[in-house]
Coordinates of C-alpha atoms in Angstrom, one line a residue:
X4 CA -84.4 15.1 65.0
X5 CA -80.8 15.6 64.0
X6 CA -79.6 13.1 66.7
X7 CA -82.2 10.6 65.5
X8 CA -80.9 10.9 62.0
X9 CA -77.4 10.2 63.2
X10 CA -78.5 7.2 65.1
X11 CA -80.3 5.7 62.1
X12 CA -78.0 4.1 59.6
X13 CA -78.4 5.4 56.1
X14 CA -79.4 3.1 53.3
X15 CA -76.0 3.4 51.7
X16 CA -74.3 2.2 54.9
X17 CA -76.6 -0.8 55.1
X18 CA -76.0 -1.7 51.5
X19 CA -72.2 -1.5 52.0
X20 CA -72.5 -3.7 55.1
X21 CA -74.5 -6.3 53.1
X22 CA -72.0 -6.3 50.3
X23 CA -69.1 -6.8 52.8
X24 CA -70.9 -9.7 54.5
X25 CA -71.8 -11.2 51.1
X26 CA -68.2 -11.0 50.0
X27 CA -67.0 -12.6 53.2
X28 CA -69.3 -15.7 52.6
X29 CA -67.5 -18.1 50.4
X30 CA -69.2 -19.1 47.2
X31 CA -70.5 -22.7 47.2
X32 CA -69.4 -24.8 44.2
X33 CA -71.3 -27.9 43.1
X34 CA -69.4 -31.1 43.3
X35 CA -67.8 -32.2 40.0
X36 CA -70.0 -35.4 39.8
X37 CA -73.2 -33.5 40.2
X38 CA -75.4 -33.4 37.2
X39 CA -75.5 -29.8 35.9
X40 CA -78.8 -28.0 36.0
X41 CA -80.4 -25.5 33.7
X42 CA -78.1 -26.4 30.9
X43 CA -78.4 -27.7 27.4
X44 CA -78.9 -31.4 26.5
X45 CA -75.5 -31.6 24.9
X46 CA -73.8 -30.6 28.1
X47 CA -75.7 -33.2 30.1
X48 CA -74.7 -35.9 27.5
X49 CA -71.1 -34.7 27.8
X50 CA -71.3 -35.0 31.6
X51 CA -72.6 -38.6 31.3
X52 CA -69.7 -39.5 28.9
X53 CA -67.1 -38.0 31.2
X54 CA -68.7 -39.2 34.4
X55 CA -66.1 -42.0 35.1
X56 CA -63.3 -39.5 34.7
X57 CA -65.1 -37.0 36.9
X58 CA -65.5 -39.6 39.6
X59 CA -61.8 -40.3 39.6
X60 CA -60.9 -36.7 39.8
X61 CA -63.6 -36.0 42.4
X62 CA -62.2 -38.6 44.9
X63 CA -58.5 -38.3 44.0
X64 CA -58.0 -34.5 43.9
X65 CA -58.9 -32.5 47.0
X66 CA -61.5 -29.8 46.3
X67 CA -60.0 -26.5 47.6
X68 CA -63.1 -24.5 46.7
X69 CA -65.5 -25.7 49.5
X70 CA -65.2 -26.9 53.0
X71 CA -63.0 -25.9 56.0
X72 CA -60.2 -23.5 55.3
X73 CA -57.9 -24.6 58.2
X74 CA -56.2 -27.2 56.1
X75 CA -56.5 -25.2 52.9
X76 CA -52.7 -25.0 52.2
X77 CA -52.2 -28.7 52.7
X78 CA -55.2 -29.5 50.5
X79 CA -53.9 -27.1 47.8
X80 CA -50.4 -28.8 47.8
X81 CA -51.9 -32.3 47.6
X82 CA -54.3 -31.1 44.8
X83 CA -51.3 -29.6 42.8
X84 CA -49.2 -32.8 43.2
X85 CA -52.0 -35.2 42.2
X86 CA -53.0 -33.0 39.2
X87 CA -49.4 -33.0 38.0
X88 CA -49.3 -36.8 38.3
X89 CA -52.5 -37.0 36.3
X90 CA -51.0 -34.7 33.6
X91 CA -47.9 -36.8 33.4
X92 CA -49.7 -40.1 33.1
X93 CA -52.3 -38.8 30.6
X94 CA -49.6 -37.2 28.5
X95 CA -47.6 -40.4 28.4
X96 CA -50.6 -42.4 27.4
X97 CA -51.6 -39.9 24.7
X98 CA -48.1 -39.7 23.1
X99 CA -47.8 -43.5 23.2
X100 CA -51.2 -44.0 21.6
X101 CA -50.6 -41.4 18.9
X102 CA -47.2 -42.9 18.1
X103 CA -48.9 -46.3 17.6
X104 CA -51.7 -44.8 15.6
X105 CA -49.2 -42.9 13.3
X106 CA -47.4 -46.2 12.5
X107 CA -50.5 -48.1 11.8
X108 CA -52.0 -45.4 9.6
X109 CA -48.6 -44.6 8.0
X110 CA -48.8 -40.9 9.1
X111 CA -45.5 -39.1 9.5
X112 CA -44.6 -38.5 13.2
X113 CA -43.9 -34.9 12.6
X114 CA -47.5 -34.3 11.5
X115 CA -48.9 -36.0 14.6
X116 CA -46.5 -34.1 16.8
X117 CA -47.3 -30.7 15.2
X118 CA -51.1 -31.2 15.2
X119 CA -52.8 -33.6 17.5
X120 CA -50.0 -34.2 20.0
X121 CA -49.2 -30.5 20.3
X122 CA -52.9 -29.6 20.8
X123 CA -53.4 -32.3 23.3
X124 CA -50.4 -31.5 25.5
X125 CA -51.2 -27.8 25.4
X126 CA -54.9 -28.3 26.3
X127 CA -54.3 -27.9 30.1
X128 CA -52.4 -24.7 29.3
X129 CA -55.3 -23.5 27.2
X130 CA -57.9 -24.3 29.9
X131 CA -55.9 -22.6 32.7
X132 CA -55.4 -19.5 30.5
X133 CA -59.1 -19.4 29.6
X134 CA -60.1 -19.6 33.3
X135 CA -57.7 -16.8 34.2
X136 CA -58.9 -14.6 31.4
X137 CA -62.6 -15.1 32.4
X138 CA -61.7 -14.0 36.0
X139 CA -60.2 -10.8 34.6
X140 CA -56.6 -12.0 35.2
X141 CA -55.4 -11.2 31.7
X142 CA -51.7 -10.8 32.7
X143 CA -51.8 -14.2 34.3
X144 CA -53.3 -15.7 31.2
X145 CA -50.6 -14.4 28.9
X146 CA -47.8 -15.1 31.4
X147 CA -49.1 -18.6 31.7
X148 CA -48.8 -19.1 28.0
X149 CA -45.2 -17.8 27.8
X150 CA -44.2 -19.4 31.0
X151 CA -45.4 -22.8 29.8
X152 CA -43.6 -22.5 26.4
X153 CA -40.4 -21.4 28.2
X154 CA -40.6 -24.4 30.5
X155 CA -41.3 -26.7 27.5
X156 CA -38.2 -25.4 25.6
X157 CA -35.7 -25.0 28.5
X158 CA -36.8 -27.9 30.8
X159 CA -38.9 -30.1 28.6
X160 CA -36.0 -30.4 26.2
X161 CA -33.0 -29.6 28.4
X162 CA -33.8 -32.1 31.2
X163 CA -34.2 -35.2 28.9
X164 CA -31.1 -34.2 27.0
X165 CA -29.2 -33.8 30.3
X166 CA -30.2 -37.2 31.5
X167 CA -29.4 -38.9 28.2
X168 CA -26.1 -37.2 27.6
X169 CA -25.0 -37.8 31.2
X170 CA -25.4 -41.5 30.8
X171 CA -24.3 -41.9 27.2
X172 CA -20.9 -40.2 26.9
X173 CA -22.1 -36.6 27.0
X174 CA -23.4 -36.4 23.5
X175 CA -26.8 -36.9 21.9
X176 CA -26.3 -37.6 18.2
X177 CA -29.6 -39.2 17.2
X178 CA -31.5 -36.0 16.5
X179 CA -32.9 -35.9 13.0
X180 CA -33.6 -32.6 11.3
X181 CA -37.0 -33.4 9.7
X182 CA -37.9 -29.8 9.2
X183 CA -37.2 -28.7 12.8
X184 CA -35.6 -25.5 11.4
X185 CA -38.9 -24.5 9.7
X186 CA -40.8 -25.1 12.9
X187 CA -38.4 -23.0 14.9
X188 CA -38.6 -20.2 12.3
X189 CA -42.4 -20.2 12.5
X190 CA -42.2 -20.0 16.3
X191 CA -39.9 -17.1 16.3
X192 CA -42.0 -15.2 13.7
X193 CA -45.2 -15.8 15.7
X194 CA -43.5 -14.5 18.8
X195 CA -42.3 -11.4 16.9
X196 CA -45.8 -10.8 15.5
X197 CA -47.3 -11.0 19.0
X198 CA -44.7 -8.6 20.5
X199 CA -45.3 -6.2 17.6
X200 CA -49.1 -6.3 18.2
X201 CA -48.7 -5.6 21.9
X202 CA -46.3 -2.7 21.4
X203 CA -48.2 -1.1 18.5
X204 CA -51.6 -1.3 20.3
X205 CA -50.3 -0.1 23.7
X206 CA -50.8 -3.5 25.2
X207 CA -54.5 -3.7 24.1
X208 CA -55.8 -6.8 22.5
X209 CA -58.5 -6.5 19.9
X210 CA -60.7 -9.1 18.1
X211 CA -58.7 -8.9 14.9
X212 CA -55.6 -9.9 16.8
X213 CA -57.2 -13.3 17.6
X214 CA -58.2 -13.8 14.0
X215 CA -54.6 -13.1 13.0
X216 CA -53.1 -15.5 15.5
X217 CA -55.6 -18.3 14.7
X218 CA -55.0 -17.7 11.0
X219 CA -51.3 -18.1 11.4
X220 CA -51.8 -21.3 13.3
X221 CA -54.0 -22.7 10.6
X222 CA -51.4 -21.7 8.0
X223 CA -48.7 -23.5 10.0
X224 CA -50.7 -26.7 10.1
X225 CA -51.3 -26.5 6.3
X226 CA -47.6 -26.0 5.7
X227 CA -46.6 -28.8 8.0
X228 CA -48.9 -31.3 6.3
X229 CA -48.0 -30.0 2.9
X230 CA -44.2 -30.4 3.4
X231 CA -44.7 -34.1 4.3
X232 CA -46.7 -35.0 1.2
X233 CA -45.3 -32.6 -1.4

């Protein structure tokens, strides 16, 4: 009987084997253009509205989630390059459209830049951080935010200034103040508040932290609009 028990796998061993096999099977993702099922009516309406854009992305950006993994690296590289091209083109179109809209509605450019333009250009960063946080990659989500802002300041400003100064006598003298100092001060204060929260809480984030950060952003928007009209 003891030998028979050794030859018969235990239930726990079978369960572990099933879990390993299930983990080895890649999860199938529905194509982007497929109508979502078991969802609300508003989500279906949103899918119909965004369908042309989804078709463009579906056929232009390789899907690295499904299919053969032999060319996965190449597909990932192509997907990253095409996505960056889409971001550049969409950002240029958005900024140009907002600039024209601001002139027609007589809205100061600094308000457009601090509100709609800032939110629109930061939307990809927001989405990627949200996806990382939902997958349990909290460090990646936070690092993505700081890495993106570091890139915006050092490269997003430094590279255009380099190209302009290198072709125009080495000096850029057309920068207008227009409350840039106030914006920089708010950015530094927000960074110090976030670092204080992390250090004081032992790198634990709580719900009231999000309320504090969102409240600071709303206050920044109010102050930016108020300074333009007061």
